[in-house]
PDB file of C-alpha atoms in Angstrom:
ATOM      1  CA  ALA A   1     158.253  66.449 164.613  1.00 49.00           C
ATOM      2  CA  THR A   2     157.176  69.610 166.768  1.00 70.00           C
ATOM      3  CA  SER A   3     159.500  72.784 167.058  1.00 80.00           C
ATOM      4  CA  PRO A   4     162.944  71.366 167.852  1.00 82.00           C
ATOM      5  CA  TYR A   5     164.846  74.696 167.167  1.00 87.00           C
ATOM      6  CA  ALA A   6     162.160  76.768 169.100  1.00 90.00           C
ATOM      7  CA  VAL A   7     162.574  74.501 171.895  1.00 89.00           C
ATOM      8  CA  LEU A   8     166.633  75.252 171.454  1.00 89.00           C
ATOM      9  CA  GLN A   9     165.915  78.964 171.426  1.00 90.00           C
ATOM     10  CA  LEU A  10     163.889  79.120 174.534  1.00 92.00           C
ATOM     11  CA  ARG A  11     166.694  76.845 176.496  1.00 93.00           C
ATOM     12  CA  GLY A  12     169.153  79.548 174.959  1.00 92.00           C
ATOM     13  CA  MET A  13     167.254  82.287 176.579  1.00 92.00           C
ATOM     14  CA  LEU A  14     166.408  80.582 179.825  1.00 93.00           C
ATOM     15  CA  ALA A  15     170.245  79.623 179.977  1.00 94.00           C
ATOM     16  CA  VAL A  16     170.918  83.257 180.809  1.00 93.00           C
ATOM     17  CA  PRO A  17     168.959  83.933 183.880  1.00 93.00           C
ATOM     18  CA  TYR A  18     169.624  80.729 185.339  1.00 95.00           C
ATOM     19  CA  PHE A  19     173.552  81.614 184.783  1.00 94.00           C
ATOM     20  CA  GLU A  20     172.981  85.040 186.402  1.00 92.00           C
ATOM     21  CA  LYS A  21     171.270  83.194 189.575  1.00 94.00           C
ATOM     22  CA  ALA A  22     174.251  80.994 190.058  1.00 95.00           C
ATOM     23  CA  LEU A  23     176.482  83.742 189.479  1.00 92.00           C
ATOM     24  CA  TYR A  24     175.095  85.663 192.139  1.00 91.00           C
ATOM     25  CA  GLU A  25     174.810  82.896 194.505  1.00 95.00           C
ATOM     26  CA  LEU A  26     178.680  82.216 194.460  1.00 95.00           C
ATOM     27  CA  ALA A  27     180.679  83.176 197.411  1.00 96.00           C
ATOM     28  CA  ASP A  28     182.936  85.910 196.921  1.00 95.00           C
ATOM     29  CA  ASP A  29     185.761  83.804 197.120  1.00 96.00           C
ATOM     30  CA  ASP A  30     184.771  81.580 194.556  1.00 96.00           C
ATOM     31  CA  VAL A  31     184.476  84.393 191.676  1.00 94.00           C
ATOM     32  CA  THR A  32     187.349  83.449 189.585  1.00 95.00           C
ATOM     33  CA  VAL A  33     187.571  83.423 186.019  1.00 93.00           C
ATOM     34  CA  GLU A  34     188.204  79.628 186.125  1.00 96.00           C
ATOM     35  CA  ARG A  35     185.197  79.110 188.220  1.00 96.00           C
ATOM     36  CA  LEU A  36     182.848  81.492 185.890  1.00 94.00           C
ATOM     37  CA  LEU A  37     183.963  80.041 182.733  1.00 94.00           C
ATOM     38  CA  LYS A  38     183.241  76.475 184.425  1.00 96.00           C
ATOM     39  CA  LEU A  39     179.827  77.679 185.782  1.00 96.00           C
ATOM     40  CA  GLY A  40     178.604  78.964 182.359  1.00 95.00           C
ATOM     41  CA  ASP A  41     179.477  75.450 180.982  1.00 95.00           C
ATOM     42  CA  GLU A  42     177.429  73.841 183.722  1.00 97.00           C
ATOM     43  CA  VAL A  43     174.399  75.934 183.278  1.00 96.00           C
ATOM     44  CA  GLN A  44     174.635  75.479 179.600  1.00 96.00           C
ATOM     45  CA  GLU A  45     175.103  71.535 180.058  1.00 96.00           C
ATOM     46  CA  ARG A  46     172.168  71.498 182.323  1.00 96.00           C
ATOM     47  CA  ILE A  47     169.859  73.773 180.557  1.00 95.00           C
ATOM     48  CA  GLN A  48     171.087  73.506 176.845  1.00 94.00           C
ATOM     49  CA  GLY A  49     172.385  69.982 176.920  1.00 93.00           C
ATOM     50  CA  GLY A  50     175.655  71.290 176.356  1.00 94.00           C
ATOM     51  CA  PRO A  51     178.143  73.712 174.846  1.00 92.00           C
ATOM     52  CA  ALA A  52     176.198  76.560 172.773  1.00 90.00           C
ATOM     53  CA  ALA A  53     177.558  78.683 170.029  1.00 88.00           C
ATOM     54  CA  LEU A  54     177.520  81.543 172.209  1.00 88.00           C
ATOM     55  CA  PRO A  55     179.062  81.305 175.564  1.00 90.00           C
ATOM     56  CA  LEU A  56     177.150  82.793 178.452  1.00 91.00           C
ATOM     57  CA  LEU A  57     179.861  85.302 179.296  1.00 89.00           C
ATOM     58  CA  ALA A  58     179.604  86.707 175.636  1.00 89.00           C
ATOM     59  CA  ILE A  59     175.993  87.819 176.632  1.00 86.00           C
ATOM     60  CA  PRO A  60     176.340  91.850 177.280  1.00 84.00           C
ATOM     61  CA  HIS A  61     173.636  91.776 179.983  1.00 77.00           C
ATOM     62  CA  ILE A  62     175.766  89.629 182.098  1.00 78.00           C
ATOM     63  CA  LEU A  63     178.901  92.033 181.603  1.00 78.00           C
ATOM     64  CA  SER A  64     177.100  95.463 182.019  1.00 77.00           C
ATOM     65  CA  ASP A  65     176.214  96.353 185.194  1.00 76.00           C
ATOM     66  CA  GLU A  66     173.073  98.590 184.103  1.00 76.00           C
ATOM     67  CA  SER A  67     171.368  95.698 182.446  1.00 77.00           C
ATOM     68  CA  SER A  68     172.599  92.578 185.019  1.00 75.00           C
ATOM     69  CA  CYS A  69     169.455  90.622 186.082  1.00 77.00           C
ATOM     70  CA  TYR A  70     167.470  92.229 183.316  1.00 81.00           C
ATOM     71  CA  TYR A  71     167.357  89.003 180.750  1.00 85.00           C
ATOM     72  CA  HIS A  72     164.663  87.023 182.491  1.00 89.00           C
ATOM     73  CA  GLY A  73     162.532  90.256 181.317  1.00 90.00           C
ATOM     74  CA  TYR A  74     162.796  88.691 177.601  1.00 91.00           C
ATOM     75  CA  VAL A  75     161.669  85.465 178.675  1.00 93.00           C
ATOM     76  CA  LEU A  76     158.697  86.954 180.717  1.00 95.00           C
ATOM     77  CA  ALA A  77     157.912  89.015 177.591  1.00 94.00           C
ATOM     78  CA  GLU A  78     157.823  86.320 175.166  1.00 95.00           C
ATOM     79  CA  MET A  79     155.808  84.217 177.557  1.00 96.00           C
ATOM     80  CA  SER A  80     152.880  87.119 177.549  1.00 97.00           C
ATOM     81  CA  VAL A  81     153.251  87.348 173.523  1.00 97.00           C
ATOM     82  CA  PHE A  82     152.073  83.729 173.277  1.00 97.00           C
ATOM     83  CA  GLN A  83     149.611  84.015 176.154  1.00 98.00           C
ATOM     84  CA  THR A  84     148.210  87.269 174.524  1.00 98.00           C
ATOM     85  CA  ARG A  85     148.143  85.718 171.091  1.00 97.00           C
ATOM     86  CA  THR A  86     146.382  82.564 172.221  1.00 97.00           C
ATOM     87  CA  HIS A  87     143.884  84.981 174.390  1.00 98.00           C
ATOM     88  CA  PHE A  88     143.114  86.869 170.957  1.00 98.00           C
ATOM     89  CA  LEU A  89     142.714  83.866 169.069  1.00 95.00           C
ATOM     90  CA  GLU A  90     140.350  82.401 171.546  1.00 96.00           C
ATOM     91  CA  LYS A  91     138.267  85.651 171.729  1.00 97.00           C
ATOM     92  CA  TYR A  92     138.182  86.668 168.237  1.00 95.00           C
ATOM     93  CA  GLY A  93     139.140  83.584 166.207  1.00 90.00           C
ATOM     94  CA  ARG A  94     141.909  85.773 164.215  1.00 88.00           C
ATOM     95  CA  ILE A  95     144.606  88.263 164.823  1.00 90.00           C
ATOM     96  CA  VAL A  96     145.182  89.549 161.414  1.00 84.00           C
ATOM     97  CA  ASP A  97     142.787  92.181 160.157  1.00 83.00           C
ATOM     98  CA  GLU A  98     140.847  91.941 163.442  1.00 89.00           C
ATOM     99  CA  PRO A  99     140.615  95.838 164.616  1.00 89.00           C
ATOM    100  CA  ARG A 100     139.246  95.112 168.075  1.00 95.00           C
ATOM    101  CA  ILE A 101     142.711  93.763 169.003  1.00 96.00           C
ATOM    102  CA  GLY A 102     144.162  96.955 168.388  1.00 95.00           C
ATOM    103  CA  ALA A 103     141.754  98.692 170.982  1.00 96.00           C
ATOM    104  CA  ASP A 104     142.124  95.973 173.589  1.00 97.00           C
ATOM    105  CA  LEU A 105     145.860  96.198 173.365  1.00 97.00           C
ATOM    106  CA  THR A 106     145.644 100.055 173.517  1.00 97.00           C
ATOM    107  CA  GLU A 107     143.177 100.054 176.695  1.00 96.00           C
ATOM    108  CA  VAL A 108     144.832  97.464 178.838  1.00 96.00           C
ATOM    109  CA  TYR A 109     148.585  97.364 177.899  1.00 95.00           C
ATOM    110  CA  TRP A 110     149.528 100.665 176.408  1.00 95.00           C
ATOM    111  CA  ASN A 111     147.601 103.101 178.103  1.00 96.00           C
ATOM    112  CA  PRO A 112     148.506 102.312 181.661  1.00 95.00           C
ATOM    113  CA  GLY A 113     152.397 102.534 180.624  1.00 87.00           C
ATOM    114  CA  ASN A 114     154.573 101.703 183.620  1.00 90.00           C
ATOM    115  CA  GLY A 115     151.631 102.726 185.853  1.00 94.00           C
ATOM    116  CA  GLU A 116     150.654  99.106 186.595  1.00 94.00           C
ATOM    117  CA  PRO A 117     152.586  96.126 187.183  1.00 95.00           C
ATOM    118  CA  PHE A 118     153.487  93.754 183.860  1.00 94.00           C
ATOM    119  CA  LEU A 119     152.139  90.806 185.491  1.00 94.00           C
ATOM    120  CA  GLY A 120     148.872  92.448 186.294  1.00 95.00           C
ATOM    121  CA  LEU A 121     148.518  93.529 182.768  1.00 96.00           C
ATOM    122  CA  VAL A 122     148.773  90.211 181.343  1.00 97.00           C
ATOM    123  CA  GLU A 123     145.947  88.936 183.739  1.00 97.00           C
ATOM    124  CA  LYS A 124     143.953  91.930 183.141  1.00 97.00           C
ATOM    125  CA  LEU A 125     143.962  91.214 179.255  1.00 97.00           C
ATOM    126  CA  THR A 126     143.989  87.572 179.345  1.00 98.00           C
ATOM    127  CA  GLY A 127     141.882  86.933 182.435  1.00 97.00           C
ATOM    128  CA  LYS A 128     144.524  84.313 183.619  1.00 97.00           C
ATOM    129  CA  PRO A 129     147.840  84.705 185.346  1.00 98.00           C
ATOM    130  CA  LEU A 130     151.109  84.670 183.473  1.00 97.00           C
ATOM    131  CA  SER A 131     151.827  81.483 182.636  1.00 97.00           C
ATOM    132  CA  ALA A 132     154.210  79.353 180.096  1.00 96.00           C
ATOM    133  CA  ASP A 133     151.144  77.205 179.053  1.00 97.00           C
ATOM    134  CA  ALA A 134     150.538  78.739 175.743  1.00 96.00           C
ATOM    135  CA  TRP A 135     154.201  79.004 174.968  1.00 95.00           C
ATOM    136  CA  VAL A 136     154.604  75.213 175.825  1.00 94.00           C
ATOM    137  CA  ALA A 137     151.621  74.280 173.794  1.00 94.00           C
ATOM    138  CA  ASP A 138     153.112  76.158 170.761  1.00 93.00           C
ATOM    139  CA  LEU A 139     156.139  74.282 171.354  1.00 92.00           C
ATOM    140  CA  ASN A 140     154.238  70.907 171.317  1.00 92.00           C
ATOM    141  CA  GLU A 141     152.288  71.569 168.271  1.00 91.00           C
ATOM    142  CA  ASP A 142     152.902  68.882 165.795  1.00 91.00           C
ATOM    143  CA  LEU A 143     154.850  70.328 162.916  1.00 88.00           C
ATOM    144  CA  GLU A 144     152.883  68.845 160.058  1.00 91.00           C
ATOM    145  CA  GLU A 145     149.537  69.750 161.754  1.00 92.00           C
ATOM    146  CA  ARG A 146     150.731  73.377 162.188  1.00 91.00           C
ATOM    147  CA  ILE A 147     151.559  73.698 158.402  1.00 92.00           C
ATOM    148  CA  ALA A 148     148.214  72.199 157.476  1.00 95.00           C
ATOM    149  CA  LYS A 149     146.228  74.497 159.953  1.00 92.00           C
ATOM    150  CA  GLU A 150     148.449  77.510 158.867  1.00 91.00           C
ATOM    151  CA  LYS A 151     147.723  76.692 155.044  1.00 96.00           C
ATOM    152  CA  GLN A 152     143.921  76.395 155.654  1.00 94.00           C
ATOM    153  CA  GLU A 153     144.008  79.733 157.522  1.00 89.00           C
ATOM    154  CA  TYR A 154     145.990  81.311 154.900  1.00 91.00           C
ATOM    155  CA  GLU A 155     143.657  79.990 151.906  1.00 94.00           C
ATOM    156  CA  ALA A 156     140.486  81.384 153.862  1.00 90.00           C
ATOM    157  CA  ALA A 157     142.108  84.689 154.291  1.00 87.00           C
ATOM    158  CA  VAL A 158     143.115  84.977 150.807  1.00 89.00           C
ATOM    159  CA  LYS A 159     139.366  83.711 149.729  1.00 92.00           C
ATOM    160  CA  ALA A 160     137.820  86.433 152.246  1.00 87.00           C
ATOM    161  CA  GLY A 161     139.951  89.216 150.787  1.00 84.00           C
ATOM    162  CA  PRO A 162     141.354  91.992 152.561  1.00 81.00           C
ATOM    163  CA  ARG A 163     138.931  93.599 155.554  1.00 77.00           C
ATOM    164  CA  VAL A 164     140.224  97.006 155.016  1.00 76.00           C
ATOM    165  CA  ALA A 165     140.168  98.446 151.183  1.00 79.00           C
ATOM    166  CA  LEU A 166     143.357  99.923 150.172  1.00 80.00           C
ATOM    167  CA  PRO A 167     143.878 102.278 147.309  1.00 86.00           C
ATOM    168  CA  GLU A 168     146.215 100.966 144.438  1.00 86.00           C
ATOM    169  CA  VAL A 169     149.545 102.873 145.140  1.00 87.00           C
ATOM    170  CA  ASP A 170     151.900 103.649 142.502  1.00 86.00           C
ATOM    171  CA  LEU A 171     155.463 104.641 143.848  1.00 88.00           C
ATOM    172  CA  GLY A 172     156.712 105.630 140.334  1.00 89.00           C
ATOM    173  CA  MET A 173     159.716 103.501 140.755  1.00 92.00           C
ATOM    174  CA  GLN A 174     161.513 100.925 138.595  1.00 93.00           C
ATOM    175  CA  VAL A 175     163.225  98.001 140.219  1.00 94.00           C
ATOM    176  CA  VAL A 176     165.858  96.171 138.177  1.00 95.00           C
ATOM    177  CA  VAL A 177     167.604  92.989 139.459  1.00 95.00           C
ATOM    178  CA  VAL A 178     171.022  92.315 138.063  1.00 96.00           C
ATOM    179  CA  ASN A 179     173.986  89.542 138.441  1.00 95.00           C
ATOM    180  CA  GLY A 180     177.171  91.246 136.933  1.00 95.00           C
ATOM    181  CA  ASP A 181     176.061  92.236 133.473  1.00 95.00           C
ATOM    182  CA  GLU A 182     172.965  90.005 133.127  1.00 95.00           C
ATOM    183  CA  GLN A 183     169.602  91.465 133.994  1.00 94.00           C
ATOM    184  CA  ILE A 184     167.418  89.116 135.839  1.00 94.00           C
ATOM    185  CA  CYS A 185     164.331  90.925 135.890  1.00 93.00           C
ATOM    186  CA  ASP A 186     162.557  94.503 135.471  1.00 94.00           C
ATOM    187  CA  SER A 187     159.632  95.649 137.314  1.00 92.00           C
ATOM    188  CA  ASN A 188     158.530  97.795 134.365  1.00 90.00           C
ATOM    189  CA  THR A 189     158.213  94.346 132.286  1.00 89.00           C
ATOM    190  CA  ALA A 190     157.605  91.761 134.594  1.00 82.00           C
ATOM    191  CA  GLY A 191     155.085  93.733 136.986  1.00 70.00           C
TER     192      GLY A 191
END
């Protein structure tokens, strides 16, 4: 098995901009309540394979003029996250406890701010134009292989220990978990 729920989530994200596109392509005379409801159903059938738990007309971005035609940005942002993660894993071999990543993100993504186009920033950092390749590869990864790989990575990280030594912190607090009158545990006695 791969990641069927992640695919459903992606299809749900994609349905919104496809609906907006179809909506704005309608002739003015076709903009009726009945046609909009039918159009939402048609897009969900085509993109998601049937009705979704959240109808497209319930998405606030579609109903609000200041955020209309905005939702595709979430899809592009998520796509860039997968491409960026893949880039760092290929470049540094890891993401957690890798200080060079912060420096790269600061220099290429954060310092320019809105002074450079989004697509240019992604290409500047990763060396490739924005594409869905990394996201699709993630969605196609076999679930059992992913679990085994992540377990191996976790065990290697535990064995290596933290890269940054942190002092012991005592918050001076006590946590007690109770269910009604029954005490389940107490941090003073259970650690």
